[in-house]
Amino acid sequence: MKHSGGCLCGQVTYSVSGDLRPVVACHCTQCRKTSGHHVAATSAAREDVTISGEVAWYASSPSARRGFCGTCGSNLFWDGPGTHLSIFAGTLDGATNLEIIGHIFCADKGDYYELTDGLPCAAQDDPALTTQVS
């Protein structure tokens, strides 16, 4: 299935020719600081993602960077080690047929909200959640 998405102003767009991982919500401090809340992200194999436009990249740690539109500031990608590129699910166009399957870095979540959906909650990272591909 092919998916497409992009930023708010349309300067950066992308398409995904392969499968997307189910959505995982990340509550780490970095995701909360860059998004204003938590991040809901899917991922795709790097070779299946085509990006058009200029992505601004910020090295948020020694092993990862975050991609956003330099014009409108939309957060689009998280790029860390491994074979997949994380894509912020809210930037996908139209129906995705994806579901949230769990939460990671729950130990870092904000104190102003609760996780009450009954989905798995990992205190830190959880490769069992983040490496699933549909």
Tab-separated table of N, CA and C in Angstrom:
chain	number	residue	atom	x	y	z
A	1	MET	N	0.838	-1.175	0.000
A	1	MET	CA	0.000	0.000	0.000
A	1	MET	C	0.885	1.240	0.000
A	2	LYS	N	0.515	2.240	-0.751
A	2	LYS	CA	1.276	3.472	-0.812
A	2	LYS	C	0.626	4.524	0.076
A	3	HIS	N	1.451	5.249	0.803
A	3	HIS	CA	0.995	6.328	1.664
A	3	HIS	C	1.745	7.590	1.287
A	4	SER	N	1.152	8.731	1.595
A	4	SER	CA	1.820	10.004	1.363
A	4	SER	C	1.557	10.912	2.552
A	5	GLY	N	2.354	11.948	2.648
A	5	GLY	CA	2.184	12.901	3.734
A	5	GLY	C	3.065	14.105	3.514
A	6	GLY	N	3.076	14.972	4.506
A	6	GLY	CA	3.904	16.158	4.401
A	6	GLY	C	3.656	17.129	5.523
A	7	CYS	N	4.286	18.268	5.404
A	7	CYS	CA	4.198	19.311	6.412
A	7	CYS	C	2.967	20.188	6.189
A	8	LEU	N	2.738	21.096	7.099
A	8	LEU	CA	1.581	21.979	7.053
A	8	LEU	C	1.597	22.895	5.833
A	9	CYS	N	2.749	23.442	5.479
A	9	CYS	CA	2.802	24.396	4.364
A	9	CYS	C	2.993	23.743	3.010
A	10	GLY	N	3.311	22.449	2.982
A	10	GLY	CA	3.479	21.737	1.723
A	10	GLY	C	4.871	21.801	1.113
A	11	GLN	N	5.820	22.425	1.798
A	11	GLN	CA	7.184	22.516	1.274
A	11	GLN	C	7.913	21.179	1.322
A	12	VAL	N	7.554	20.318	2.274
A	12	VAL	CA	8.145	18.986	2.382
A	12	VAL	C	7.021	17.968	2.262
A	13	THR	N	7.166	17.061	1.323
A	13	THR	CA	6.221	15.963	1.163
A	13	THR	C	7.009	14.663	1.119
A	14	TYR	N	6.310	13.571	1.333
A	14	TYR	CA	6.960	12.260	1.260
A	14	TYR	C	5.952	11.230	0.790
A	15	SER	N	6.484	10.127	0.288
A	15	SER	CA	5.647	8.982	-0.050
A	15	SER	C	6.322	7.732	0.487
A	16	VAL	N	5.489	6.757	0.813
A	16	VAL	CA	5.972	5.485	1.344
A	16	VAL	C	5.400	4.392	0.454
A	17	SER	N	6.272	3.597	-0.144
A	17	SER	CA	5.829	2.556	-1.066
A	17	SER	C	5.633	1.204	-0.401
A	18	GLY	N	6.109	1.062	0.836
A	18	GLY	CA	6.000	-0.222	1.525
A	18	GLY	C	5.101	-0.151	2.739
A	19	ASP	N	5.246	-1.147	3.594
A	19	ASP	CA	4.420	-1.264	4.790
A	19	ASP	C	4.800	-0.244	5.849
A	20	LEU	N	3.817	0.159	6.620
A	20	LEU	CA	4.019	1.012	7.780
A	20	LEU	C	3.842	0.197	9.049
A	21	ARG	N	4.660	0.498	10.043
A	21	ARG	CA	4.521	-0.123	11.358
A	21	ARG	C	3.285	0.453	12.038
A	22	PRO	N	2.620	-0.321	12.887
A	22	PRO	CA	1.553	0.282	13.700
A	22	PRO	C	2.114	1.464	14.494
A	23	VAL	N	1.253	2.330	14.932
A	23	VAL	CA	1.662	3.555	15.624
A	23	VAL	C	2.034	3.264	17.077
A	24	VAL	N	3.126	3.879	17.512
A	24	VAL	CA	3.577	3.811	18.898
A	24	VAL	C	3.644	5.249	19.418
A	25	ALA	N	3.115	5.479	20.596
A	25	ALA	CA	3.173	6.800	21.226
A	25	ALA	C	4.426	6.869	22.094
A	26	CYS	N	5.228	7.901	21.871
A	26	CYS	CA	6.451	8.090	22.652
A	26	CYS	C	6.270	9.287	23.575
A	27	HIS	N	6.539	9.061	24.850
A	27	HIS	CA	6.354	10.075	25.879
A	27	HIS	C	7.684	10.576	26.434
A	28	CYS	N	8.794	10.338	25.726
A	28	CYS	CA	10.096	10.784	26.218
A	28	CYS	C	10.140	12.315	26.261
A	29	THR	N	11.054	12.823	27.046
A	29	THR	CA	11.169	14.270	27.213
A	29	THR	C	11.455	14.961	25.890
A	30	GLN	N	12.307	14.386	25.051
A	30	GLN	CA	12.612	15.018	23.769
A	30	GLN	C	11.378	15.099	22.880
A	31	CYS	N	10.600	14.038	22.785
A	31	CYS	CA	9.383	14.073	21.968
A	31	CYS	C	8.398	15.091	22.519
A	32	ARG	N	8.273	15.139	23.840
A	32	ARG	CA	7.349	16.106	24.435
A	32	ARG	C	7.811	17.536	24.166
A	33	LYS	N	9.116	17.786	24.245
A	33	LYS	CA	9.637	19.134	24.007
A	33	LYS	C	9.488	19.554	22.540
A	34	THR	N	9.693	18.628	21.604
A	34	THR	CA	9.614	19.012	20.190
A	34	THR	C	8.192	19.095	19.661
A	35	SER	N	7.258	18.396	20.309
A	35	SER	CA	5.887	18.377	19.788
A	35	SER	C	4.894	19.152	20.649
A	36	GLY	N	5.257	19.418	21.890
A	36	GLY	CA	4.332	20.063	22.807
A	36	GLY	C	3.452	19.082	23.553
A	37	HIS	N	3.596	17.807	23.281
A	37	HIS	CA	2.839	16.751	23.959
A	37	HIS	C	3.616	15.462	23.718
A	38	HIS	N	2.980	14.355	23.479
A	38	HIS	CA	3.718	13.149	23.104
A	38	HIS	C	3.649	12.987	21.584
A	39	VAL	N	4.484	12.120	21.054
A	39	VAL	CA	4.535	11.864	19.614
A	39	VAL	C	3.891	10.517	19.322
A	40	ALA	N	3.109	10.464	18.269
A	40	ALA	CA	2.555	9.204	17.762
A	40	ALA	C	3.237	8.957	16.420
A	41	ALA	N	4.000	7.882	16.335
A	41	ALA	CA	4.796	7.649	15.128
A	41	ALA	C	4.636	6.236	14.602
A	42	THR	N	4.689	6.144	13.304
A	42	THR	CA	4.795	4.883	12.601
A	42	THR	C	6.222	4.824	12.074
A	43	SER	N	6.552	3.836	11.284
A	43	SER	CA	7.861	3.811	10.631
A	43	SER	C	7.769	2.979	9.367
A	44	ALA	N	8.757	3.192	8.504
A	44	ALA	CA	8.842	2.449	7.245
A	44	ALA	C	10.296	2.183	6.937
A	45	ALA	N	10.545	1.154	6.159
A	45	ALA	CA	11.906	0.865	5.714
A	45	ALA	C	12.437	2.083	4.958
A	46	ARG	N	13.662	2.459	5.246
A	46	ARG	CA	14.248	3.653	4.628
A	46	ARG	C	14.129	3.651	3.106
A	47	GLU	N	14.357	2.492	2.503
A	47	GLU	CA	14.328	2.429	1.032
A	47	GLU	C	12.927	2.604	0.460
A	48	ASP	N	11.908	2.532	1.306
A	48	ASP	CA	10.523	2.714	0.862
A	48	ASP	C	10.032	4.152	0.991
A	49	VAL	N	10.863	5.037	1.544
A	49	VAL	CA	10.455	6.426	1.782
A	49	VAL	C	11.153	7.343	0.784
A	50	THR	N	10.361	8.149	0.074
A	50	THR	CA	10.883	9.163	-0.843
A	50	THR	C	10.441	10.524	-0.312
A	51	ILE	N	11.412	11.401	-0.112
A	51	ILE	CA	11.133	12.731	0.440
A	51	ILE	C	11.392	13.775	-0.636
A	52	SER	N	10.444	14.706	-0.776
A	52	SER	CA	10.598	15.839	-1.682
A	52	SER	C	10.605	17.118	-0.863
A	53	GLY	N	11.483	18.026	-1.212
A	53	GLY	CA	11.629	19.262	-0.454
A	53	GLY	C	12.784	19.133	0.516
A	54	GLU	N	13.111	20.230	1.153
A	54	GLU	CA	14.266	20.252	2.035
A	54	GLU	C	13.856	20.064	3.494
A	55	VAL	N	14.294	18.952	4.061
A	55	VAL	CA	14.056	18.666	5.473
A	55	VAL	C	15.185	19.301	6.278
A	56	ALA	N	14.834	20.024	7.327
A	56	ALA	CA	15.828	20.523	8.276
A	56	ALA	C	16.015	19.436	9.329
A	57	TRP	N	17.251	19.124	9.651
A	57	TRP	CA	17.543	18.067	10.611
A	57	TRP	C	18.193	18.648	11.852
A	58	TYR	N	17.762	18.164	13.000
A	58	TYR	CA	18.329	18.569	14.276
A	58	TYR	C	18.859	17.322	14.971
A	59	ALA	N	20.155	17.323	15.317
A	59	ALA	CA	20.758	16.199	16.036
A	59	ALA	C	20.333	16.295	17.500
A	60	SER	N	19.320	15.532	17.874
A	60	SER	CA	18.774	15.614	19.231
A	60	SER	C	19.519	14.733	20.222
A	61	SER	N	20.377	13.867	19.726
A	61	SER	CA	21.221	13.038	20.588
A	61	SER	C	22.391	12.554	19.732
A	62	PRO	N	23.376	11.921	20.339
A	62	PRO	CA	24.497	11.403	19.541
A	62	PRO	C	24.078	10.341	18.518
A	63	SER	N	22.931	9.690	18.734
A	63	SER	CA	22.544	8.598	17.839
A	63	SER	C	21.258	8.856	17.054
A	64	ALA	N	20.649	10.034	17.201
A	64	ALA	CA	19.382	10.274	16.505
A	64	ALA	C	19.247	11.741	16.102
A	65	ARG	N	18.439	11.940	15.079
A	65	ARG	CA	18.129	13.295	14.636
A	65	ARG	C	16.640	13.380	14.331
A	66	ARG	N	16.131	14.590	14.331
A	66	ARG	CA	14.714	14.847	14.090
A	66	ARG	C	14.594	15.721	12.857
A	67	GLY	N	13.650	15.330	11.971
A	67	GLY	CA	13.464	16.058	10.732
A	67	GLY	C	12.192	16.882	10.764
A	68	PHE	N	12.290	18.129	10.320
A	68	PHE	CA	11.133	19.019	10.332
A	68	PHE	C	11.212	19.955	9.141
A	69	CYS	N	10.121	20.621	8.842
A	69	CYS	CA	10.089	21.603	7.778
A	69	CYS	C	10.707	22.897	8.295
A	70	GLY	N	11.668	23.429	7.571
A	70	GLY	CA	12.313	24.669	7.973
A	70	GLY	C	11.438	25.891	7.768
A	71	THR	N	10.354	25.751	7.019
A	71	THR	CA	9.457	26.880	6.782
A	71	THR	C	8.359	26.953	7.828
A	72	CYS	N	7.570	25.877	7.965
A	72	CYS	CA	6.432	25.920	8.895
A	72	CYS	C	6.722	25.254	10.237
A	73	GLY	N	7.830	24.520	10.345
A	73	GLY	CA	8.205	23.898	11.607
A	73	GLY	C	7.572	22.554	11.903
A	74	SER	N	6.778	22.018	10.969
A	74	SER	CA	6.132	20.722	11.221
A	74	SER	C	7.156	19.639	11.516
A	75	ASN	N	6.938	18.902	12.619
A	75	ASN	CA	7.771	17.751	12.955
A	75	ASN	C	7.348	16.591	12.065
A	76	LEU	N	8.283	16.002	11.352
A	76	LEU	CA	7.961	14.964	10.379
A	76	LEU	C	8.585	13.609	10.682
A	77	PHE	N	9.858	13.584	11.083
A	77	PHE	CA	10.601	12.327	11.163
A	77	PHE	C	11.463	12.256	12.421
A	78	TRP	N	11.708	11.025	12.844
A	78	TRP	CA	12.735	10.712	13.831
A	78	TRP	C	13.624	9.687	13.165
A	79	ASP	N	14.923	9.963	13.104
A	79	ASP	CA	15.864	9.127	12.381
A	79	ASP	C	16.955	8.662	13.328
A	80	GLY	N	16.891	7.392	13.697
A	80	GLY	CA	17.889	6.816	14.587
A	80	GLY	C	18.525	5.600	13.947
A	81	PRO	N	19.229	4.822	14.728
A	81	PRO	CA	19.868	3.627	14.187
A	81	PRO	C	18.817	2.621	13.702
A	82	GLY	N	19.216	1.791	12.793
A	82	GLY	CA	18.310	0.750	12.315
A	82	GLY	C	17.909	0.935	10.873
A	83	THR	N	17.044	0.065	10.418
A	83	THR	CA	16.660	0.010	9.008
A	83	THR	C	15.455	0.869	8.670
A	84	HIS	N	14.773	1.406	9.700
A	84	HIS	CA	13.528	2.139	9.480
A	84	HIS	C	13.642	3.616	9.864
A	85	LEU	N	12.840	4.429	9.198
A	85	LEU	CA	12.706	5.849	9.490
A	85	LEU	C	11.352	6.045	10.163
A	86	SER	N	11.337	6.673	11.331
A	86	SER	CA	10.071	6.948	12.008
A	86	SER	C	9.400	8.151	11.363
A	87	ILE	N	8.090	8.040	11.187
A	87	ILE	CA	7.278	9.073	10.547
A	87	ILE	C	6.178	9.460	11.511
A	88	PHE	N	6.037	10.746	11.788
A	88	PHE	CA	5.000	11.195	12.712
A	88	PHE	C	3.650	10.978	12.052
A	89	ALA	N	2.824	10.157	12.688
A	89	ALA	CA	1.582	9.671	12.092
A	89	ALA	C	0.626	10.795	11.702
A	90	GLY	N	0.638	11.886	12.425
A	90	GLY	CA	-0.247	12.997	12.118
A	90	GLY	C	0.079	13.702	10.822
A	91	THR	N	1.240	13.412	10.239
A	91	THR	CA	1.624	14.050	8.977
A	91	THR	C	1.200	13.238	7.757
A	92	LEU	N	0.639	12.041	7.976
A	92	LEU	CA	0.148	11.227	6.866
A	92	LEU	C	-1.146	11.812	6.306
A	93	ASP	N	-1.315	11.699	5.009
A	93	ASP	CA	-2.527	12.175	4.346
A	93	ASP	C	-3.610	11.106	4.393
A	94	GLY	N	-4.850	11.530	4.601
A	94	GLY	CA	-6.002	10.639	4.486
A	94	GLY	C	-6.020	9.509	5.482
A	95	ALA	N	-6.854	8.525	5.181
A	95	ALA	CA	-6.999	7.347	6.047
A	95	ALA	C	-5.723	6.509	6.006
A	96	THR	N	-5.307	6.033	7.156
A	96	THR	CA	-4.069	5.249	7.232
A	96	THR	C	-4.304	3.777	7.514
A	97	ASN	N	-5.432	3.451	8.116
A	97	ASN	CA	-5.719	2.094	8.576
A	97	ASN	C	-4.715	1.609	9.616
A	98	LEU	N	-4.107	2.540	10.338
A	98	LEU	CA	-3.155	2.213	11.397
A	98	LEU	C	-3.836	2.351	12.752
A	99	GLU	N	-3.275	1.668	13.742
A	99	GLU	CA	-3.764	1.773	15.113
A	99	GLU	C	-2.586	1.938	16.056
A	100	ILE	N	-2.813	2.634	17.166
A	100	ILE	CA	-1.800	2.719	18.216
A	100	ILE	C	-1.744	1.370	18.929
A	101	ILE	N	-0.525	0.843	19.084
A	101	ILE	CA	-0.368	-0.471	19.733
A	101	ILE	C	0.277	-0.385	21.106
A	102	GLY	N	0.762	0.793	21.494
A	102	GLY	CA	1.375	0.905	22.807
A	102	GLY	C	2.095	2.218	22.997
A	103	HIS	N	2.687	2.351	24.170
A	103	HIS	CA	3.363	3.570	24.600
A	103	HIS	C	4.770	3.234	25.068
A	104	ILE	N	5.733	4.099	24.728
A	104	ILE	CA	7.102	3.935	25.209
A	104	ILE	C	7.527	5.182	25.988
A	105	PHE	N	8.546	5.018	26.811
A	105	PHE	CA	9.078	6.072	27.679
A	105	PHE	C	7.988	6.654	28.577
A	106	CYS	N	7.145	5.772	29.086
A	106	CYS	CA	6.050	6.197	29.969
A	106	CYS	C	6.569	6.782	31.283
A	107	ALA	N	7.771	6.400	31.699
A	107	ALA	CA	8.352	6.961	32.920
A	107	ALA	C	8.610	8.457	32.774
A	108	ASP	N	8.696	8.947	31.531
A	108	ASP	CA	8.977	10.362	31.270
A	108	ASP	C	7.729	11.171	30.936
A	109	LYS	N	6.565	10.542	30.916
A	109	LYS	CA	5.353	11.232	30.459
A	109	LYS	C	5.031	12.435	31.331
A	110	GLY	N	4.278	13.358	30.774
A	110	GLY	CA	3.864	14.532	31.525
A	110	GLY	C	2.928	14.158	32.668
A	111	ASP	N	2.930	14.956	33.709
A	111	ASP	CA	2.070	14.672	34.856
A	111	ASP	C	0.647	15.197	34.661
A	112	TYR	N	0.377	15.838	33.564
A	112	TYR	CA	-0.937	16.439	33.317
A	112	TYR	C	-1.887	15.532	32.546
A	113	TYR	N	-1.462	14.314	32.232
A	113	TYR	CA	-2.342	13.371	31.541
A	113	TYR	C	-2.095	11.957	32.035
A	114	GLU	N	-3.093	11.113	31.829
A	114	GLU	CA	-3.015	9.707	32.210
A	114	GLU	C	-3.124	8.842	30.965
A	115	LEU	N	-2.553	7.665	31.029
A	115	LEU	CA	-2.662	6.686	29.949
A	115	LEU	C	-3.701	5.654	30.383
A	116	THR	N	-4.870	5.753	29.822
A	116	THR	CA	-5.992	4.922	30.272
A	116	THR	C	-6.546	4.021	29.180
A	117	ASP	N	-5.813	3.885	28.056
A	117	ASP	CA	-6.348	3.104	26.939
A	117	ASP	C	-6.114	1.601	27.082
A	118	GLY	N	-5.385	1.181	28.120
A	118	GLY	CA	-5.154	-0.236	28.346
A	118	GLY	C	-4.078	-0.858	27.466
A	119	LEU	N	-3.415	-0.060	26.654
A	119	LEU	CA	-2.356	-0.572	25.790
A	119	LEU	C	-1.062	-0.739	26.578
A	120	PRO	N	-0.145	-1.574	26.074
A	120	PRO	CA	1.132	-1.756	26.768
A	120	PRO	C	1.848	-0.426	26.981
A	121	CYS	N	2.443	-0.262	28.168
A	121	CYS	CA	3.192	0.940	28.530
A	121	CYS	C	4.577	0.518	29.007
A	122	ALA	N	5.593	0.873	28.247
A	122	ALA	CA	6.971	0.558	28.623
A	122	ALA	C	7.595	1.768	29.293
A	123	ALA	N	8.320	1.538	30.385
A	123	ALA	CA	8.951	2.643	31.106
A	123	ALA	C	9.975	3.364	30.229
A	124	GLN	N	10.664	2.623	29.398
A	124	GLN	CA	11.660	3.196	28.487
A	124	GLN	C	11.316	2.729	27.067
A	125	ASP	N	12.326	2.434	26.261
A	125	ASP	CA	12.094	1.913	24.913
A	125	ASP	C	11.625	0.466	25.021
A	126	ASP	N	10.933	-0.017	24.013
A	126	ASP	CA	10.482	-1.403	23.975
A	126	ASP	C	10.595	-1.907	22.544
A	127	PRO	N	11.696	-2.582	22.211
A	127	PRO	CA	11.867	-3.079	20.844
A	127	PRO	C	10.739	-3.991	20.373
A	128	ALA	N	10.056	-4.646	21.289
A	128	ALA	CA	8.928	-5.493	20.882
A	128	ALA	C	7.821	-4.653	20.260
A	129	LEU	N	7.681	-3.403	20.679
A	129	LEU	CA	6.711	-2.499	20.081
A	129	LEU	C	7.256	-1.768	18.862
A	130	THR	N	8.455	-1.231	18.999
A	130	THR	CA	8.957	-0.320	17.976
A	130	THR	C	9.484	-1.011	16.717
A	131	THR	N	9.683	-2.310	16.754
A	131	THR	CA	10.183	-2.981	15.546
A	131	THR	C	9.093	-3.721	14.783
A	132	GLN	N	7.847	-3.661	15.252
A	132	GLN	CA	6.758	-4.345	14.536
A	132	GLN	C	6.487	-3.637	13.213
A	133	VAL	N	6.239	-4.414	12.197
A	133	VAL	CA	5.844	-3.882	10.904
A	133	VAL	C	4.604	-4.650	10.468
A	134	SER	N	3.594	-3.909	9.999
A	134	SER	CA	2.347	-4.571	9.596
A	134	SER	C	2.494	-5.286	8.278
